[in-house]
Amino acid sequence: MKQTILIILLAMNVVCPAQDAPKLEFFCTLTVKLDPPLVVGETAHGTRRIIPIIGGKVEGPGIKGDIIKGGADWQVIRKDGVSELEAHYQFKTDDGVTIYIKNEGVRAASPEVAAKIARGETVNASQYYFRAVPKFEAPIGKYGWINDSIFICSGERLPDAVVLRVWRVL
């Protein structure tokens, strides 16, 4: 009986091969300009900070635009030093379409590197982990396809901005 089940399972693998791993396609770079953080203080979840978004650029092979002032990144710095990020903002494409972004992610760094970032120092992005999942919301039309796609990004914190390199998961 066990041999029969094993043969069936092996046969299923031949008939139903595993899917290929997803591939990535570069979508754009978001250069998000920031004001200094507003520190709420220690909460039950960690230290809450709100970082105003004041502008920036969107540049990619099929999309270009300007980030609109008015969004923010609502961060919680956990007891272990990891920053949980949740940014909400929008940009206007060069052809006049407004696209909303909600970006959730984490930035993990050693205490020394985190302190440098907090002081506004430039730190090489290879010294920390900064990844996120941006969700774009566009009106139906030319950019409507992005509503049905999953994106991931890597981030780099600069003294007055964040640079996010965004890929579409295929």
PDB file of C-alpha atoms in Angstrom:
ATOM      1  CA  MET A   1       0.000   0.000   0.000  1.00  0.00           C
ATOM      2  CA  LYS A   2       2.788   2.463   0.917  1.00  0.00           C
ATOM      3  CA  GLN A   3       4.563   1.711  -2.363  1.00  0.00           C
ATOM      4  CA  THR A   4       1.366   2.414  -4.314  1.00  0.00           C
ATOM      5  CA  ILE A   5       0.933   5.774  -2.613  1.00  0.00           C
ATOM      6  CA  LEU A   6       4.581   6.625  -3.259  1.00  0.00           C
ATOM      7  CA  ILE A   7       4.251   5.726  -6.941  1.00  0.00           C
ATOM      8  CA  ILE A   8       1.097   7.871  -7.231  1.00  0.00           C
ATOM      9  CA  LEU A   9       2.781  10.846  -5.551  1.00  0.00           C
ATOM     10  CA  LEU A  10       5.833  10.538  -7.807  1.00  0.00           C
ATOM     11  CA  ALA A  11       3.610  10.289 -10.872  1.00  0.00           C
ATOM     12  CA  MET A  12       1.690  13.406  -9.809  1.00  0.00           C
ATOM     13  CA  ASN A  13       4.944  15.352  -9.678  1.00  0.00           C
ATOM     14  CA  VAL A  14       5.700  14.344 -13.258  1.00  0.00           C
ATOM     15  CA  VAL A  15       2.185  15.216 -14.447  1.00  0.00           C
ATOM     16  CA  CYS A  16       1.918  18.428 -12.350  1.00  0.00           C
ATOM     17  CA  PRO A  17       5.387  19.995 -12.297  1.00  0.00           C
ATOM     18  CA  ALA A  18       6.105  22.771  -9.832  1.00  0.00           C
ATOM     19  CA  GLN A  19       5.685  26.334 -11.031  1.00  0.00           C
ATOM     20  CA  ASP A  20       8.734  28.335 -11.986  1.00  0.00           C
ATOM     21  CA  ALA A  21       9.982  30.863  -9.456  1.00  0.00           C
ATOM     22  CA  PRO A  22       8.609  34.357 -10.089  1.00  0.00           C
ATOM     23  CA  LYS A  23      10.752  36.713 -12.107  1.00  0.00           C
ATOM     24  CA  LEU A  24      11.194  40.445 -11.632  1.00  0.00           C
ATOM     25  CA  GLU A  25      10.824  43.314 -14.100  1.00  0.00           C
ATOM     26  CA  PHE A  26      12.164  46.748 -13.180  1.00  0.00           C
ATOM     27  CA  PHE A  27       9.279  49.235 -12.863  1.00  0.00           C
ATOM     28  CA  CYS A  28      10.673  52.516 -11.520  1.00  0.00           C
ATOM     29  CA  THR A  29      12.781  54.407  -9.029  1.00  0.00           C
ATOM     30  CA  LEU A  30      10.968  56.547  -6.466  1.00  0.00           C
ATOM     31  CA  THR A  31      13.083  59.323  -4.970  1.00  0.00           C
ATOM     32  CA  VAL A  32      10.967  60.487  -2.032  1.00  0.00           C
ATOM     33  CA  LYS A  33      11.970  63.776  -0.369  1.00  0.00           C
ATOM     34  CA  LEU A  34      11.354  63.970   3.373  1.00  0.00           C
ATOM     35  CA  ASP A  35      11.025  66.532   6.132  1.00  0.00           C
ATOM     36  CA  PRO A  36      12.535  65.736   9.547  1.00  0.00           C
ATOM     37  CA  PRO A  37      10.510  63.218  11.571  1.00  0.00           C
ATOM     38  CA  LEU A  38       7.842  64.196  14.044  1.00  0.00           C
ATOM     39  CA  VAL A  39       8.443  61.958  17.064  1.00  0.00           C
ATOM     40  CA  VAL A  40       5.274  60.952  18.887  1.00  0.00           C
ATOM     41  CA  GLY A  41       7.269  59.001  21.447  1.00  0.00           C
ATOM     42  CA  GLU A  42       7.169  55.616  23.104  1.00  0.00           C
ATOM     43  CA  THR A  43       3.907  53.733  22.582  1.00  0.00           C
ATOM     44  CA  ALA A  44       2.772  50.213  23.402  1.00  0.00           C
ATOM     45  CA  HIS A  45       4.130  49.084  20.002  1.00  0.00           C
ATOM     46  CA  GLY A  46       7.459  50.956  20.078  1.00  0.00           C
ATOM     47  CA  THR A  47       8.628  54.481  19.275  1.00  0.00           C
ATOM     48  CA  ARG A  48       6.196  56.123  16.846  1.00  0.00           C
ATOM     49  CA  ARG A  49       7.549  58.569  14.256  1.00  0.00           C
ATOM     50  CA  ILE A  50       5.770  60.350  11.425  1.00  0.00           C
ATOM     51  CA  ILE A  51       7.957  61.459   8.538  1.00  0.00           C
ATOM     52  CA  PRO A  52       6.302  63.980   6.193  1.00  0.00           C
ATOM     53  CA  ILE A  53       6.722  63.410   2.454  1.00  0.00           C
ATOM     54  CA  ILE A  54       7.319  66.726   0.687  1.00  0.00           C
ATOM     55  CA  GLY A  55       7.964  65.776  -2.941  1.00  0.00           C
ATOM     56  CA  GLY A  56      10.238  63.795  -5.193  1.00  0.00           C
ATOM     57  CA  LYS A  57      10.481  62.034  -8.545  1.00  0.00           C
ATOM     58  CA  VAL A  58       9.251  58.858 -10.199  1.00  0.00           C
ATOM     59  CA  GLU A  59      11.378  57.553 -13.070  1.00  0.00           C
ATOM     60  CA  GLY A  60      11.019  54.294 -14.956  1.00  0.00           C
ATOM     61  CA  PRO A  61      11.025  52.916 -18.491  1.00  0.00           C
ATOM     62  CA  GLY A  62       7.259  53.384 -18.888  1.00  0.00           C
ATOM     63  CA  ILE A  63       6.386  55.926 -16.209  1.00  0.00           C
ATOM     64  CA  LYS A  64       7.630  59.307 -15.027  1.00  0.00           C
ATOM     65  CA  GLY A  65       6.219  61.876 -12.654  1.00  0.00           C
ATOM     66  CA  ASP A  66       6.449  63.994  -9.530  1.00  0.00           C
ATOM     67  CA  ILE A  67       5.638  62.912  -5.989  1.00  0.00           C
ATOM     68  CA  ILE A  68       3.009  65.224  -4.516  1.00  0.00           C
ATOM     69  CA  LYS A  69       3.602  66.881  -1.149  1.00  0.00           C
ATOM     70  CA  GLY A  70       1.238  65.714   1.562  1.00  0.00           C
ATOM     71  CA  GLY A  71       1.921  62.065   2.304  1.00  0.00           C
ATOM     72  CA  ALA A  72       3.849  60.592   5.215  1.00  0.00           C
ATOM     73  CA  ASP A  73       5.615  57.509   6.503  1.00  0.00           C
ATOM     74  CA  TRP A  74       4.138  56.302   9.787  1.00  0.00           C
ATOM     75  CA  GLN A  75       6.951  54.359  11.439  1.00  0.00           C
ATOM     76  CA  VAL A  76       7.251  52.281  14.564  1.00  0.00           C
ATOM     77  CA  ILE A  77      10.724  51.526  15.849  1.00  0.00           C
ATOM     78  CA  ARG A  78      10.393  48.261  17.747  1.00  0.00           C
ATOM     79  CA  LYS A  79      12.263  47.378  20.935  1.00  0.00           C
ATOM     80  CA  ASP A  80      14.682  45.291  18.827  1.00  0.00           C
ATOM     81  CA  GLY A  81      15.552  48.385  16.759  1.00  0.00           C
ATOM     82  CA  VAL A  82      13.770  47.310  13.566  1.00  0.00           C
ATOM     83  CA  SER A  83      11.716  50.038  11.875  1.00  0.00           C
ATOM     84  CA  GLU A  84       8.289  49.005  10.619  1.00  0.00           C
ATOM     85  CA  LEU A  85       7.353  51.338   7.778  1.00  0.00           C
ATOM     86  CA  GLU A  86       3.954  52.292   6.390  1.00  0.00           C
ATOM     87  CA  ALA A  87       3.971  55.154   3.912  1.00  0.00           C
ATOM     88  CA  HIS A  88       0.964  56.657   2.122  1.00  0.00           C
ATOM     89  CA  TYR A  89       1.490  59.164  -0.674  1.00  0.00           C
ATOM     90  CA  GLN A  90       0.765  59.894  -4.305  1.00  0.00           C
ATOM     91  CA  PHE A  91       2.402  61.067  -7.498  1.00  0.00           C
ATOM     92  CA  LYS A  92       1.296  62.713 -10.690  1.00  0.00           C
ATOM     93  CA  THR A  93       2.600  61.211 -13.923  1.00  0.00           C
ATOM     94  CA  ASP A  94       4.049  63.442 -16.624  1.00  0.00           C
ATOM     95  CA  ASP A  95       0.793  62.924 -18.556  1.00  0.00           C
ATOM     96  CA  GLY A  96      -1.389  64.136 -15.661  1.00  0.00           C
ATOM     97  CA  VAL A  97      -2.564  60.910 -13.956  1.00  0.00           C
ATOM     98  CA  THR A  98      -2.544  60.756 -10.143  1.00  0.00           C
ATOM     99  CA  ILE A  99      -1.455  57.406  -8.669  1.00  0.00           C
ATOM    100  CA  TYR A 100      -1.727  56.522  -4.976  1.00  0.00           C
ATOM    101  CA  ILE A 101       0.913  54.415  -3.188  1.00  0.00           C
ATOM    102  CA  LYS A 102       0.739  52.511   0.084  1.00  0.00           C
ATOM    103  CA  ASN A 103       4.138  51.062   0.907  1.00  0.00           C
ATOM    104  CA  GLU A 104       4.743  48.701   3.829  1.00  0.00           C
ATOM    105  CA  GLY A 105       8.121  47.323   4.801  1.00  0.00           C
ATOM    106  CA  VAL A 106      10.965  46.996   7.280  1.00  0.00           C
ATOM    107  CA  ARG A 107      14.383  48.493   7.787  1.00  0.00           C
ATOM    108  CA  ALA A 108      16.726  46.481  10.007  1.00  0.00           C
ATOM    109  CA  ALA A 109      20.176  47.660  10.979  1.00  0.00           C
ATOM    110  CA  SER A 110      22.721  47.194  13.719  1.00  0.00           C
ATOM    111  CA  PRO A 111      22.322  49.686  16.583  1.00  0.00           C
ATOM    112  CA  GLU A 112      25.381  51.604  15.331  1.00  0.00           C
ATOM    113  CA  VAL A 113      24.067  51.895  11.754  1.00  0.00           C
ATOM    114  CA  ALA A 114      20.547  52.765  12.961  1.00  0.00           C
ATOM    115  CA  ALA A 115      22.035  55.574  15.081  1.00  0.00           C
ATOM    116  CA  LYS A 116      23.890  56.978  12.054  1.00  0.00           C
ATOM    117  CA  ILE A 117      20.706  56.934   9.975  1.00  0.00           C
ATOM    118  CA  ALA A 118      18.786  58.627  12.812  1.00  0.00           C
ATOM    119  CA  ARG A 119      21.426  61.391  12.946  1.00  0.00           C
ATOM    120  CA  GLY A 120      20.971  61.994   9.210  1.00  0.00           C
ATOM    121  CA  GLU A 121      24.308  60.532   8.181  1.00  0.00           C
ATOM    122  CA  THR A 122      24.743  58.841   4.810  1.00  0.00           C
ATOM    123  CA  VAL A 123      25.142  55.085   5.255  1.00  0.00           C
ATOM    124  CA  ASN A 124      25.839  52.623   2.440  1.00  0.00           C
ATOM    125  CA  ALA A 125      22.644  50.620   1.783  1.00  0.00           C
ATOM    126  CA  SER A 126      24.630  47.373   1.969  1.00  0.00           C
ATOM    127  CA  GLN A 127      24.964  47.959   5.749  1.00  0.00           C
ATOM    128  CA  TYR A 128      21.239  47.495   6.467  1.00  0.00           C
ATOM    129  CA  TYR A 129      18.180  45.623   5.229  1.00  0.00           C
ATOM    130  CA  PHE A 130      15.439  47.815   3.726  1.00  0.00           C
ATOM    131  CA  ARG A 131      12.677  46.048   1.780  1.00  0.00           C
ATOM    132  CA  ALA A 132       9.038  46.861   1.191  1.00  0.00           C
ATOM    133  CA  VAL A 133       5.919  46.005  -0.766  1.00  0.00           C
ATOM    134  CA  PRO A 134       4.429  49.030  -2.526  1.00  0.00           C
ATOM    135  CA  LYS A 135       0.788  48.781  -3.593  1.00  0.00           C
ATOM    136  CA  PHE A 136      -0.123  51.189  -6.382  1.00  0.00           C
ATOM    137  CA  GLU A 137      -3.672  52.350  -7.019  1.00  0.00           C
ATOM    138  CA  ALA A 138      -4.299  53.939 -10.407  1.00  0.00           C
ATOM    139  CA  PRO A 139      -7.439  55.027 -12.226  1.00  0.00           C
ATOM    140  CA  ILE A 140      -8.710  52.699 -14.924  1.00  0.00           C
ATOM    141  CA  GLY A 141      -7.009  53.503 -18.199  1.00  0.00           C
ATOM    142  CA  LYS A 142      -3.391  53.693 -19.304  1.00  0.00           C
ATOM    143  CA  TYR A 143      -1.971  52.749 -15.877  1.00  0.00           C
ATOM    144  CA  GLY A 144      -4.827  50.486 -14.753  1.00  0.00           C
ATOM    145  CA  TRP A 145      -2.682  47.374 -15.196  1.00  0.00           C
ATOM    146  CA  ILE A 146      -0.651  48.265 -12.105  1.00  0.00           C
ATOM    147  CA  ASN A 147      -3.752  47.669  -9.938  1.00  0.00           C
ATOM    148  CA  ASP A 148      -3.465  43.987 -10.822  1.00  0.00           C
ATOM    149  CA  SER A 149       0.271  43.591 -10.182  1.00  0.00           C
ATOM    150  CA  ILE A 150       2.431  42.865  -7.170  1.00  0.00           C
ATOM    151  CA  PHE A 151       5.545  44.975  -6.624  1.00  0.00           C
ATOM    152  CA  ILE A 152       8.528  44.746  -4.295  1.00  0.00           C
ATOM    153  CA  CYS A 153      11.262  47.264  -3.630  1.00  0.00           C
ATOM    154  CA  SER A 154      14.605  47.780  -2.009  1.00  0.00           C
ATOM    155  CA  GLY A 155      15.279  51.020  -0.223  1.00  0.00           C
ATOM    156  CA  GLU A 156      18.110  53.351   0.598  1.00  0.00           C
ATOM    157  CA  ARG A 157      17.826  56.043   3.291  1.00  0.00           C
ATOM    158  CA  LEU A 158      19.541  59.317   2.476  1.00  0.00           C
ATOM    159  CA  PRO A 159      19.756  62.278   4.880  1.00  0.00           C
ATOM    160  CA  ASP A 160      16.686  64.004   3.371  1.00  0.00           C
ATOM    161  CA  ALA A 161      15.137  61.344   1.126  1.00  0.00           C
ATOM    162  CA  VAL A 162      14.474  57.687   0.491  1.00  0.00           C
ATOM    163  CA  VAL A 163      15.338  56.026  -2.811  1.00  0.00           C
ATOM    164  CA  LEU A 164      13.157  53.039  -3.630  1.00  0.00           C
ATOM    165  CA  ARG A 165      13.911  50.772  -6.572  1.00  0.00           C
ATOM    166  CA  VAL A 166      10.686  49.005  -7.537  1.00  0.00           C
ATOM    167  CA  TRP A 167      10.214  45.746  -9.434  1.00  0.00           C
ATOM    168  CA  ARG A 168       7.026  44.129 -10.729  1.00  0.00           C
ATOM    169  CA  VAL A 169       6.717  40.448  -9.830  1.00  0.00           C
ATOM    170  CA  LEU A 170       6.002  38.452 -12.997  1.00  0.00           C
TER     171      LEU A 170
END
